[in-house]
mmCIF file of C-alpha atoms in Angstrom:
data_model
loop_
_atom_site.group_PDB
_atom_site.id
_atom_site.type_symbol
_atom_site.label_atom_id
_atom_site.label_comp_id
_atom_site.label_asym_id
_atom_site.label_seq_id
_atom_site.Cartn_x
_atom_site.Cartn_y
_atom_site.Cartn_z
ATOM 1 C CA TYR A 1 -44.141 133.529 14.118
ATOM 2 C CA PHE A 2 -41.159 135.311 12.585
ATOM 3 C CA GLU A 3 -39.414 135.940 15.922
ATOM 4 C CA LEU A 4 -39.845 132.286 16.907
ATOM 5 C CA GLN A 5 -38.537 131.054 13.547
ATOM 6 C CA LYS A 6 -35.621 133.463 13.760
ATOM 7 C CA LYS A 7 -34.650 132.044 17.153
ATOM 8 C CA VAL A 8 -35.091 128.393 16.103
ATOM 9 C CA ILE A 9 -33.233 128.738 12.790
ATOM 10 C CA THR A 10 -30.372 130.727 14.337
ATOM 11 C CA GLN A 11 -29.938 128.002 16.975
ATOM 12 C CA LYS A 12 -30.011 125.351 14.241
ATOM 13 C CA ILE A 13 -27.292 127.138 12.258
ATOM 14 C CA ASN A 14 -25.120 127.635 15.341
ATOM 15 C CA ARG A 15 -25.515 124.034 16.488
ATOM 16 C CA GLU A 16 -24.647 122.658 13.051
ATOM 17 C CA ILE A 17 -21.483 124.777 12.950
ATOM 18 C CA GLU A 18 -20.546 123.781 16.489
ATOM 19 C CA ALA A 19 -21.142 120.091 15.786
ATOM 20 C CA ARG A 20 -18.899 120.159 12.715
ATOM 21 C CA GLN A 21 -16.064 121.666 14.759
ATOM 22 C CA HIS A 22 -16.017 118.569 16.959
ATOM 23 C CA ARG A 23 -15.390 116.389 13.913
ATOM 24 C CA GLY A 24 -17.525 113.389 13.441
ATOM 25 C CA LEU A 25 -20.689 112.394 11.707
ATOM 26 C CA VAL A 26 -23.441 114.986 12.154
ATOM 27 C CA LEU A 27 -27.005 114.022 11.315
ATOM 28 C CA VAL A 28 -29.829 116.552 11.088
ATOM 29 C CA ASP A 29 -33.427 115.766 10.273
ATOM 30 C CA ARG A 30 -34.082 118.907 8.224
ATOM 31 C CA SER A 31 -31.756 120.968 6.063
ATOM 32 C CA LEU A 32 -31.729 124.746 5.937
ATOM 33 C CA ALA A 33 -33.738 124.488 2.715
ATOM 34 C CA ASP A 34 -36.665 123.245 4.804
ATOM 35 C CA SER A 35 -36.177 126.053 7.314
ATOM 36 C CA LEU A 36 -35.998 128.661 4.549
ATOM 37 C CA TRP A 37 -39.142 127.382 2.849
ATOM 38 C CA TYR A 38 -41.211 127.421 6.039
ATOM 39 C CA LEU A 39 -39.838 130.852 6.975
ATOM 40 C CA VAL A 40 -40.748 132.386 3.625
ATOM 41 C CA HIS A 41 -44.016 130.525 3.109
ATOM 42 C CA TYR A 42 -45.599 130.895 6.539
ATOM 43 C CA THR A 43 -44.390 134.306 7.734
ATOM 44 C CA ASN A 44 -47.163 136.817 7.163
ATOM 45 C CA THR A 45 -45.372 140.095 6.491
ATOM 46 C CA ALA A 46 -48.545 142.013 5.596
ATOM 47 C CA GLY A 47 -48.600 143.928 8.879
ATOM 48 C CA PHE A 48 -44.832 144.441 9.177
ATOM 49 C CA ARG A 49 -43.437 147.960 9.578
ATOM 50 C CA SER A 50 -40.552 148.930 7.317
ATOM 51 C CA ASP A 51 -37.949 148.129 10.003
ATOM 52 C CA GLN A 52 -39.529 144.689 10.522
ATOM 53 C CA LEU A 53 -39.495 144.058 6.766
ATOM 54 C CA ARG A 54 -35.784 144.967 6.668
ATOM 55 C CA ASP A 55 -35.102 142.627 9.594
ATOM 56 C CA TYR A 56 -37.061 139.860 7.852
ATOM 57 C CA ALA A 57 -35.271 140.369 4.515
ATOM 58 C CA ASP A 58 -31.873 140.469 6.259
ATOM 59 C CA PHE A 59 -32.653 137.247 8.115
ATOM 60 C CA VAL A 60 -33.814 135.460 4.951
ATOM 61 C CA GLN A 61 -30.503 136.466 3.330
ATOM 62 C CA TYR A 62 -28.610 135.248 6.415
ATOM 63 C CA VAL A 63 -30.271 131.826 6.108
ATOM 64 C CA ILE A 64 -29.408 131.646 2.402
ATOM 65 C CA ASP A 65 -25.794 132.669 3.055
ATOM 66 C CA SER A 66 -25.530 130.167 5.910
ATOM 67 C CA ALA A 67 -26.885 127.383 3.711
ATOM 68 C CA LYS A 68 -24.291 128.138 1.043
ATOM 69 C CA MET A 69 -21.515 128.473 3.624
ATOM 70 C CA GLU A 70 -18.268 126.875 2.699
ATOM 71 C CA GLY A 71 -15.946 125.843 5.452
ATOM 72 C CA PRO A 72 -12.417 124.588 5.839
ATOM 73 C CA ARG A 73 -11.077 121.785 3.676
ATOM 74 C CA GLU A 74 -12.257 119.196 6.226
ATOM 75 C CA TYR A 75 -15.897 120.066 5.508
ATOM 76 C CA PRO A 76 -16.133 122.253 2.428
ATOM 77 C CA HIS A 77 -19.953 122.260 2.257
ATOM 78 C CA ARG A 78 -22.701 122.627 4.830
ATOM 79 C CA TYR A 79 -23.971 119.082 4.168
ATOM 80 C CA ASP A 80 -22.065 116.183 2.662
ATOM 81 C CA HIS A 81 -25.130 114.139 1.843
ATOM 82 C CA ILE A 82 -28.840 114.916 1.848
ATOM 83 C CA PHE A 83 -31.430 112.163 1.834
ATOM 84 C CA PHE A 84 -34.642 113.571 0.467
ATOM 85 C CA ALA A 85 -37.319 111.349 1.978
ATOM 86 C CA LYS A 86 -40.393 110.519 -0.016
ATOM 87 C CA THR A 87 -43.614 111.580 1.691
ATOM 88 C CA ILE A 88 -45.291 108.709 3.455
ATOM 89 C CA PHE A 89 -48.959 108.245 2.639
ATOM 90 C CA PRO A 90 -51.716 107.756 3.456
ATOM 91 C CA ILE A 91 -52.130 110.789 5.644
ATOM 92 C CA GLU A 92 -55.393 110.578 7.522
ATOM 93 C CA GLU A 93 -57.631 113.464 6.662
ATOM 94 C CA ASN A 94 -59.808 114.651 9.505
ATOM 95 C CA GLN A 95 -61.577 117.781 10.707
ATOM 96 C CA PHE A 96 -58.370 119.233 12.161
ATOM 97 C CA ARG A 97 -56.342 119.020 8.961
ATOM 98 C CA PRO A 98 -56.779 121.089 5.791
ATOM 99 C CA GLN A 99 -59.108 119.636 3.157
ATOM 100 C CA ALA A 100 -56.381 119.684 0.523
ATOM 101 C CA LEU A 101 -53.750 118.139 2.786
ATOM 102 C CA VAL A 102 -52.386 115.635 0.266
ATOM 103 C CA SER A 103 -51.900 118.263 -2.457
ATOM 104 C CA THR A 104 -50.423 120.697 0.082
ATOM 105 C CA VAL A 105 -47.892 118.077 1.189
ATOM 106 C CA HIS A 106 -46.928 117.388 -2.441
ATOM 107 C CA MET A 107 -46.485 121.107 -3.185
ATOM 108 C CA GLU A 108 -44.402 121.649 -0.033
ATOM 109 C CA ALA A 109 -42.155 118.699 -0.866
ATOM 110 C CA ALA A 110 -41.689 119.877 -4.455
ATOM 111 C CA ALA A 111 -40.802 123.427 -3.382
ATOM 112 C CA ILE A 112 -38.362 122.209 -0.720
ATOM 113 C CA ARG A 113 -36.786 119.838 -3.261
ATOM 114 C CA VAL A 114 -36.152 122.755 -5.646
ATOM 115 C CA LEU A 115 -34.631 124.844 -2.831
ATOM 116 C CA THR A 116 -32.497 121.901 -1.738
ATOM 117 C CA SER A 117 -31.128 121.407 -5.266
ATOM 118 C CA GLY A 118 -30.388 125.108 -5.682
ATOM 119 C CA LEU A 119 -28.808 125.753 -2.292
ATOM 120 C CA PHE A 120 -26.728 122.587 -2.096
ATOM 121 C CA GLN A 121 -25.454 122.124 -5.640
ATOM 122 C CA HIS A 122 -22.206 120.488 -4.503
ATOM 123 C CA THR A 123 -23.892 118.070 -2.123
ATOM 124 C CA THR A 124 -24.953 114.538 -2.936
ATOM 125 C CA ILE A 125 -28.753 114.435 -2.839
ATOM 126 C CA THR A 126 -30.419 111.041 -2.821
ATOM 127 C CA ASP A 127 -34.158 110.466 -3.006
ATOM 128 C CA VAL A 128 -35.204 107.712 -0.623
ATOM 129 C CA ASP A 129 -38.276 105.968 0.646
ATOM 130 C CA VAL A 130 -37.413 105.337 4.285
ATOM 131 C CA ARG A 131 -39.766 102.371 4.381
ATOM 132 C CA VAL A 132 -37.679 100.454 1.837
ATOM 133 C CA ASP A 133 -34.306 102.236 1.619
ATOM 134 C CA THR A 134 -33.288 102.034 5.287
ATOM 135 C CA ASP A 135 -30.228 99.897 4.549
ATOM 136 C CA ARG A 136 -29.087 102.274 1.808
ATOM 137 C CA VAL A 137 -29.350 105.272 4.157
ATOM 138 C CA LEU A 138 -27.547 103.458 6.971
ATOM 139 C CA ASP A 139 -24.806 102.229 4.609
ATOM 140 C CA SER A 140 -24.221 105.799 3.394
ATOM 141 C CA CYS A 141 -23.971 106.981 7.003
ATOM 142 C CA ARG A 142 -21.487 104.210 7.803
ATOM 143 C CA GLU A 143 -19.382 105.149 4.774
ATOM 144 C CA ALA A 144 -19.429 108.822 5.768
ATOM 145 C CA ALA A 145 -18.444 107.918 9.333
ATOM 146 C CA ALA A 146 -15.600 105.722 8.076
ATOM 147 C CA GLU A 147 -14.312 108.527 5.858
ATOM 148 C CA GLU A 148 -14.552 110.973 8.758
ATOM 149 C CA PHE A 149 -12.831 108.746 11.302
ATOM 150 C CA TYR A 150 -10.438 106.736 9.167
ATOM 151 C CA GLY A 151 -9.860 108.962 6.163
ATOM 152 C CA GLN A 152 -11.200 106.340 3.767
ATOM 153 C CA ALA A 153 -14.408 104.538 2.948
ATOM 154 C CA LYS A 154 -14.832 101.243 4.791
#
């Protein structure tokens, strides 16, 4: 699991950096706070050797440093705006999902929200319900695109 996450997260970081260099509006569906939470929560380090633990700890620090990365004046923070989407319920419980799925989803969302607030202190974070706030999200994207392309909000 760790090696797969390391590959996926490293590609995510590199693609976000590359996309910003081309100037324009960049949309991602998950921030590095999500990636960090899943990496730390689901990686079982119990059987790791000391060199694997060092590699894991170094990679966790790399993700944190990448999340807090500050760039040139054109894009001083990793993300300009984060929309924190409210969990959509009901989630069907069935034999293939954990019994405590609803509480697990709430705990995951709360933990990721705390990480998001801590890692991206200089980023606008807006809580949204995508079922009712679609226009608000799209308007914010249009404003960001106008600022990026025209140097002013439209």
